[in-house]
Amino acid sequence: MSASIHANHLIIGGGSMGLAAADYLAGTGEPSVQVLDAHSPPHDQGAHHGETRLIRLAYGEGGRYVPLALRALERWNELERETGESLFLPTGVLNLGLASAPFIQQVQASANQFDLPLEVLEGPTVSQRWPGWQLDERIKGAFEARAGVLRVERILECWRQRVDRSENVTLTTGAQVVRLETLQAGGYAAFCADGQRFTADRLLICAGQHVSPLLAELGIELPLTRVRKTFAWFEADQRYAPKHFPGFSFTDNDLGIYYGFPDIDGAGFKIGRHDSGQILAPGEPMAAFGAYPEDFAELQQVIDRHLPGVGAFRHGAVCQYIRSPDEHFLIDEPLPGLIVAGGFSGHGFKFASALGESLGQWLASGRAATELTGFGLGRFRGNVSP
Ligand SMILES: Cc1cc2nc3c(=O)[nH]c(=O)nc-3n(C[C@H](O)[C@H](O)[C@H](O)COP(=O)(O)OP(=O)(O)OC[C@H]3O[C@@H](n4cnc5c(N)ncnc54)[C@H](O)[C@@H]3O)c2cc1C
């Protein structure tokens, strides 16, 4: 076995959350930070590929996310200014669903609580304004003009470049952590599949599908499930250009829950399903797009009913959600100096810029970030609601 490498702070998983935290710490000059990733981010083996992610502010998953989303948007704008890259496209986001849908009601409640601009429209009015949609009066639209699209992979590239240039943060790729250990003198050791050993005073674990098995090594059981998710790009006419068609979420009692994007940079109209999916064990190989008949059929049924200018299928892809039982994040410090950030349940990326800051500050100061209370494990033990 090779000699051990010591750092003040160790981040396991250099994906969305890990690189965001590393980038924040690179900017603060915090002494020695070591990041370990099993692959070479950005890559397509986790949850951060597929070109685009939505950012919404009037939050259908709960008002408590709104301050975090607002901070995240500030930080995305900051990253754009600092790098000179186009990372956020202000396409607006249209949340569509039955007026009675809890998600739509919560979008409106979040907007009211935080005084966020939101236009509420009947289905036929939505279709007049955005002819890419064909909707009847049962559907309501809640449009948020400030929301939009994040270029996820480009963002990870920016963070990676800044981390690579920094003097205090080291990213080691191809470093798959297989075991953790608490050290008698305090701190933690991480063992990699290739025999490398890293030690640190404080540890942040944001290793997607491996958060749960790595914590189990330390006797901490996390209720997280890995789910295979599919999405695809289609030909589309001019109605789906970013200036004519906002990003969207669509909640339907019969069809399910979907999200999608305008045709950005000629990539095609993109749509994915948010609910359902196939449960996989950590490490289990994921079947390619098309392995299940529903991969294509469930996307096509929404297109056939509601999206008249979307044409031929171009290509599809698979990705993974790491779901918690209530689909809220799981962020906690279950052992002193060991912070865990996982269970992002398919809606975490928009917050990564703000979470990177909070998690980075938590690592550096040793003090729990107050904005993250409520995401803790305690709620699964029945004593805190998110
Ligand atoms: C199809 C799809 C669509 C989505 N759409 C949206 C959206 O529109 N808006 C939104 O906000 N969110 C969205 N999300 C969710 C969002 O992308 C995720 O919540 C977020 O990327 C999770 O970040 P993460 O850091 O936990 O995971 P990742 O970015 O996957 O990072 C985890 C990292 O850990 C590394 N790793 C894993 N195991 C180990 C190990 N043992 N040792 C070392 N390294 C390891 C991996 O290589 C990876 O780089 C979507 C997700 C998917 C899959």
XYZ file of C-alpha atoms and ligand atoms in Angstrom:
439
model
C 0.000 0.000 0.000
C 1.270 3.521 -0.858
C 1.931 6.115 1.884
C -0.932 8.100 3.290
C -1.635 11.646 2.063
C -2.941 14.101 4.669
C -5.077 17.210 4.075
C -7.018 19.468 6.399
C -10.216 18.785 4.515
C -11.132 15.829 2.363
C -14.024 15.894 -0.129
C -15.153 12.512 -1.431
C -16.982 12.956 -4.728
C -15.904 15.792 -7.025
C -19.225 16.103 -8.877
C -21.841 18.847 -8.586
C -21.680 19.389 -4.841
C -18.062 18.333 -4.274
C -16.592 20.548 -7.001
C -18.852 23.435 -5.946
C -17.489 23.184 -2.391
C -13.917 22.758 -3.691
C -14.300 25.825 -5.908
C -15.570 27.851 -2.961
C -12.603 26.706 -0.812
C -10.148 27.423 -3.662
C -11.414 31.002 -3.571
C -10.941 31.371 0.191
C -7.363 30.058 0.291
C -8.311 27.581 3.035
C -5.286 25.338 3.806
C -4.995 21.980 2.048
C -8.156 20.556 0.568
C -8.053 17.164 -1.145
C -10.867 16.097 -3.498
C -11.225 12.472 -4.592
C -13.372 11.391 -7.523
C -13.824 7.912 -8.944
C -13.963 9.409 -12.480
C -12.771 12.647 -14.113
C -15.484 15.299 -13.718
C -17.457 16.357 -15.644
C -18.430 12.848 -16.774
C -21.528 10.763 -17.476
C -21.228 8.286 -14.620
C -23.072 10.310 -11.977
C -25.905 12.835 -12.010
C -24.388 15.863 -13.769
C -24.496 15.092 -17.505
C -27.108 15.823 -20.180
C -26.102 19.458 -20.888
C -28.846 21.316 -19.009
C -30.628 21.710 -15.650
C -33.566 23.911 -14.670
C -33.367 26.503 -11.956
C -36.714 27.531 -10.437
C -37.183 29.958 -7.550
C -40.910 29.757 -6.641
C -40.305 26.290 -5.365
C -42.937 23.563 -5.755
C -41.042 21.255 -3.382
C -41.391 23.697 -0.464
C -40.913 27.332 0.501
C -37.908 26.545 2.684
C -35.810 26.087 -0.475
C -36.505 29.602 -1.770
C -33.739 31.507 0.114
C -31.255 28.851 -1.030
C -32.451 29.163 -4.646
C -32.131 32.957 -4.524
C -28.616 32.711 -3.147
C -27.788 30.085 -5.779
C -28.927 32.383 -8.593
C -26.703 35.176 -7.236
C -23.775 32.771 -7.158
C -24.473 31.509 -10.728
C -24.458 35.114 -11.938
C -21.206 35.684 -10.057
C -19.633 32.612 -11.686
C -20.668 33.871 -15.127
C -19.120 37.285 -14.438
C -15.886 35.782 -13.113
C -15.417 33.245 -15.920
C -16.915 35.197 -18.827
C -18.824 32.020 -19.805
C -22.525 31.699 -20.648
C -23.730 29.395 -17.854
C -27.303 30.545 -17.156
C -29.938 31.128 -19.842
C -32.846 33.244 -18.571
C -35.492 31.396 -20.601
C -38.041 31.572 -17.779
C -39.682 28.415 -16.411
C -43.324 27.471 -16.871
C -44.775 25.131 -14.223
C -47.793 23.330 -15.687
C -50.378 21.148 -13.974
C -53.962 20.800 -12.824
C -54.960 23.787 -10.700
C -55.508 21.313 -7.837
C -51.997 19.787 -8.135
C -50.113 20.240 -4.818
C -46.947 21.148 -6.734
C -48.639 24.052 -8.554
C -50.242 25.228 -5.319
C -46.852 25.161 -3.596
C -45.265 27.143 -6.462
C -47.869 29.845 -5.830
C -47.473 29.639 -2.043
C -43.660 29.988 -2.357
C -44.072 33.012 -4.643
C -46.532 34.639 -2.223
C -44.382 33.960 0.839
C -41.242 35.462 -0.708
C -42.900 38.046 -2.925
C -41.523 36.496 -6.119
C -42.945 37.593 -9.476
C -45.144 34.791 -10.885
C -47.742 34.889 -13.649
C -50.606 32.418 -13.309
C -52.333 31.611 -16.626
C -55.087 29.310 -17.892
C -54.051 26.522 -20.300
C -55.451 28.122 -23.488
C -53.717 31.422 -22.646
C -50.436 29.527 -22.212
C -50.941 28.014 -25.693
C -51.563 31.441 -27.227
C -48.456 32.915 -25.668
C -46.211 29.870 -26.256
C -47.626 28.035 -29.300
C -45.304 25.100 -28.653
C -47.874 24.034 -26.013
C -51.324 22.621 -26.747
C -53.296 22.789 -23.494
C -56.933 22.944 -22.444
C -58.570 24.824 -19.576
C -57.963 22.049 -17.025
C -54.265 22.940 -17.007
C -52.862 25.949 -15.240
C -49.483 27.544 -15.910
C -47.350 29.356 -13.336
C -44.640 31.269 -15.216
C -41.518 32.568 -13.582
C -39.575 34.905 -15.882
C -36.431 35.043 -13.691
C -35.964 31.280 -13.752
C -34.133 29.438 -16.515
C -31.567 26.917 -17.613
C -28.104 26.109 -16.275
C -25.441 24.611 -18.528
C -24.485 21.898 -16.090
C -21.453 20.350 -17.763
C -19.951 23.709 -18.698
C -20.320 24.783 -15.060
C -18.450 21.721 -13.855
C -15.719 22.434 -16.410
C -15.375 25.989 -15.035
C -15.118 24.758 -11.447
C -12.641 22.070 -12.492
C -10.392 24.597 -14.253
C -10.422 26.928 -11.268
C -9.699 24.069 -8.847
C -6.856 22.820 -11.094
C -5.320 26.326 -11.052
C -5.635 26.776 -7.281
C -2.739 26.263 -4.895
C -4.693 24.910 -1.932
C -7.059 22.381 -3.546
C -5.931 19.121 -5.166
C -8.307 16.981 -7.202
C -7.300 13.350 -7.651
C -9.298 11.603 -10.381
C -9.736 7.845 -10.809
C -9.767 7.606 -7.011
C -12.669 5.396 -6.026
C -13.108 5.388 -2.264
C -14.135 1.958 -1.054
C -13.828 2.298 2.718
C -13.770 4.903 5.478
C -12.319 4.673 8.939
C -12.380 6.939 11.984
C -8.897 7.672 13.359
C -8.139 7.277 17.075
C -6.383 10.616 17.193
C -9.376 12.307 15.503
C -10.199 12.728 11.840
C -10.867 10.169 9.155
C -9.106 7.914 6.666
C -10.398 7.099 3.179
C -9.140 4.033 1.332
C -9.244 3.863 -2.462
C -9.679 0.822 -4.687
C -6.083 1.227 -5.971
C -4.644 1.125 -2.430
C -4.154 4.889 -1.916
C -4.990 6.149 1.585
C -5.971 9.725 2.434
C -6.486 11.207 5.887
C -8.059 14.474 6.984
C -9.340 16.351 10.004
C -12.717 16.951 8.397
C -14.546 15.081 5.695
C -17.328 15.979 3.255
C -18.958 12.988 1.562
C -20.937 13.839 -1.557
C -20.316 10.704 -3.588
C -23.778 10.238 -5.095
C -24.655 6.544 -5.229
C -21.823 5.659 -2.805
C -22.798 8.018 0.017
C -24.973 5.318 1.530
C -22.570 2.327 1.332
C -19.603 4.425 2.543
C -21.540 5.659 5.577
C -22.752 2.121 6.303
C -19.050 1.242 6.820
C -19.139 3.612 9.794
C -22.378 2.161 11.151
C -24.622 4.940 9.800
C -27.611 3.759 7.802
C -28.983 6.271 5.278
C -32.391 5.729 3.632
C -31.243 6.505 0.080
C -32.306 4.767 -3.134
C -30.532 4.881 -6.495
C -32.955 5.221 -9.420
C -32.314 4.929 -13.184
C -33.722 7.936 -15.057
C -34.092 8.562 -18.786
C -34.378 11.646 -20.984
C -34.167 12.373 -24.705
C -33.738 15.006 -27.408
C -36.137 15.462 -30.332
C -36.321 17.490 -33.554
C -38.377 20.643 -33.019
C -39.545 23.625 -35.071
C -38.998 27.330 -34.340
C -41.688 27.322 -31.619
C -39.140 25.610 -29.380
C -36.312 28.117 -29.776
C -35.259 29.511 -26.358
C -36.805 32.918 -27.039
C -40.215 31.323 -27.775
C -40.321 28.456 -25.288
C -39.421 28.466 -21.581
C -38.053 25.539 -19.607
C -40.918 23.646 -17.997
C -42.229 21.251 -15.379
C -45.441 19.386 -16.196
C -47.471 17.459 -13.609
C -50.312 15.288 -14.861
C -52.405 12.723 -12.964
C -52.413 10.264 -15.894
C -49.088 10.846 -17.622
C -46.776 11.528 -14.654
C -44.306 14.315 -13.874
C -42.022 15.675 -16.607
C -39.559 18.504 -17.167
C -38.023 19.880 -20.315
C -35.997 22.461 -22.182
C -36.166 24.521 -25.354
C -33.917 23.638 -28.281
C -30.624 25.128 -27.061
C -27.681 25.474 -29.471
C -29.428 23.172 -31.962
C -29.269 20.232 -29.537
C -33.018 19.600 -29.959
C -36.020 19.793 -27.641
C -35.196 17.858 -24.458
C -37.692 16.113 -22.185
C -37.367 13.728 -19.211
C -39.637 12.070 -16.694
C -39.166 13.025 -13.043
C -41.266 10.414 -11.229
C -40.932 6.595 -11.541
C -37.706 4.919 -12.795
C -35.930 1.630 -12.061
C -34.310 1.031 -8.681
C -30.643 -0.021 -8.830
C -28.115 -1.072 -6.203
C -25.019 1.155 -5.821
C -22.473 0.108 -8.449
C -24.987 -1.932 -10.453
C -24.593 -1.304 -14.218
C -27.312 0.912 -15.694
C -29.152 -0.259 -18.839
C -28.825 2.138 -21.795
C -31.717 4.296 -23.038
C -34.220 2.110 -24.911
C -33.659 -0.999 -22.795
C -37.230 -0.620 -21.476
C -40.163 0.124 -23.848
C -41.369 2.926 -21.552
C -38.065 4.829 -21.965
C -39.341 6.184 -25.250
C -43.117 5.639 -24.932
C -43.648 7.774 -21.830
C -41.895 10.779 -23.394
C -43.689 10.341 -26.715
C -47.140 10.290 -25.059
C -46.594 13.795 -23.631
C -45.310 15.019 -27.008
C -48.291 13.521 -28.846
C -50.802 15.138 -26.517
C -49.302 18.514 -25.784
C -46.305 19.470 -27.951
C -47.452 19.807 -31.584
C -44.186 21.073 -33.083
C -41.889 18.388 -31.656
C -40.796 15.867 -34.277
C -38.520 12.879 -34.647
C -36.547 11.300 -31.834
C -32.826 12.149 -31.998
C -31.199 10.321 -29.107
C -31.731 9.412 -25.467
C -29.575 9.015 -22.358
C -29.697 7.601 -18.835
C -28.758 9.258 -15.566
C -29.451 8.560 -11.892
C -31.362 10.113 -9.026
C -30.339 9.360 -5.458
C -33.712 9.575 -3.741
C -34.528 10.084 -0.100
C -37.906 8.795 1.180
C -39.469 12.295 1.245
C -37.446 13.564 -1.769
C -35.855 16.293 0.339
C -32.066 16.546 0.591
C -30.044 14.733 3.208
C -27.351 17.004 4.635
C -26.008 16.401 8.114
C -22.980 15.827 10.314
C -23.672 12.350 11.721
C -20.202 12.137 13.341
C -18.026 15.066 14.488
C -16.234 16.525 11.467
C -17.977 14.204 9.004
C -20.460 16.028 6.780
C -22.695 14.142 4.407
C -24.522 15.707 1.443
C -26.691 13.397 -0.617
C -30.209 12.321 -1.484
C -30.688 15.239 -3.879
C -33.654 13.350 -5.360
C -33.378 14.787 -8.856
C -33.625 18.474 -7.941
C -30.278 19.394 -6.408
C -28.196 20.949 -9.156
C -29.785 24.413 -9.187
C -28.619 24.822 -5.565
C -25.051 23.577 -6.077
C -23.517 27.073 -6.200
C -25.112 27.990 -2.857
C -24.624 24.557 -1.297
C -20.958 24.587 -2.310
C -20.593 27.820 -0.376
C -22.467 26.531 2.704
C -20.720 23.161 2.720
C -17.331 24.801 2.158
C -17.921 27.167 5.080
C -19.056 24.240 7.223
C -15.856 22.303 6.419
C -13.651 25.329 7.067
C -15.285 26.544 10.282
C -16.508 23.264 11.755
C -19.832 24.986 12.448
C -23.002 23.618 10.906
C -24.535 25.880 8.290
C -27.817 27.160 9.759
C -29.477 27.400 6.331
C -29.113 23.636 6.039
C -30.874 22.663 9.273
C -34.008 20.691 8.488
C -32.219 18.551 5.894
C -30.831 16.335 8.665
C -31.237 12.653 9.368
C -33.339 13.432 12.447
C -36.468 13.779 10.320
C -36.332 10.083 9.451
C -36.156 9.290 13.138
C -39.423 11.141 13.525
C -38.332 14.307 15.303
C -37.857 17.034 12.673
C -39.967 17.866 9.605
C -38.177 19.316 6.558
C -31.731 13.324 -15.690
C -31.554 14.305 -14.561
C -32.164 15.547 -14.640
C -32.019 16.458 -13.597
N -32.582 17.698 -13.698
C -32.386 18.618 -12.726
C -32.858 19.944 -12.884
O -33.461 20.282 -13.905
N -32.614 20.831 -11.900
C -31.924 20.482 -10.766
O -31.760 21.334 -9.889
N -31.452 19.234 -10.602
C -31.658 18.303 -11.544
N -31.148 17.035 -11.417
C -30.477 16.658 -10.168
C -29.048 17.094 -10.069
O -28.371 16.931 -11.274
C -28.429 16.297 -8.921
O -29.214 16.482 -7.757
C -26.999 16.718 -8.637
O -26.218 16.680 -9.798
C -26.431 15.790 -7.568
O -25.114 16.198 -7.269
P -24.087 15.213 -6.558
O -22.866 15.997 -6.310
O -24.785 14.540 -5.429
O -23.848 14.069 -7.631
P -22.780 13.997 -8.849
O -22.726 15.271 -9.596
O -23.093 12.757 -9.585
O -21.391 13.833 -8.088
C -21.058 12.689 -7.367
C -19.602 12.407 -7.646
O -19.161 11.405 -6.747
C -18.244 10.586 -7.446
N -18.190 9.306 -6.742
C -19.183 8.398 -6.615
N -18.763 7.376 -5.861
C -17.496 7.644 -5.505
C -16.529 6.948 -4.720
N -16.805 5.773 -4.159
N -15.302 7.511 -4.566
C -15.002 8.719 -5.141
N -15.885 9.397 -5.896
C -17.116 8.873 -6.063
C -18.813 10.484 -8.853
O -17.829 10.115 -9.805
C -19.363 11.880 -9.053
O -18.441 12.709 -9.750
C -31.276 16.104 -12.447
C -30.648 14.842 -12.385
C -30.782 13.958 -13.432
C -30.122 12.619 -13.344
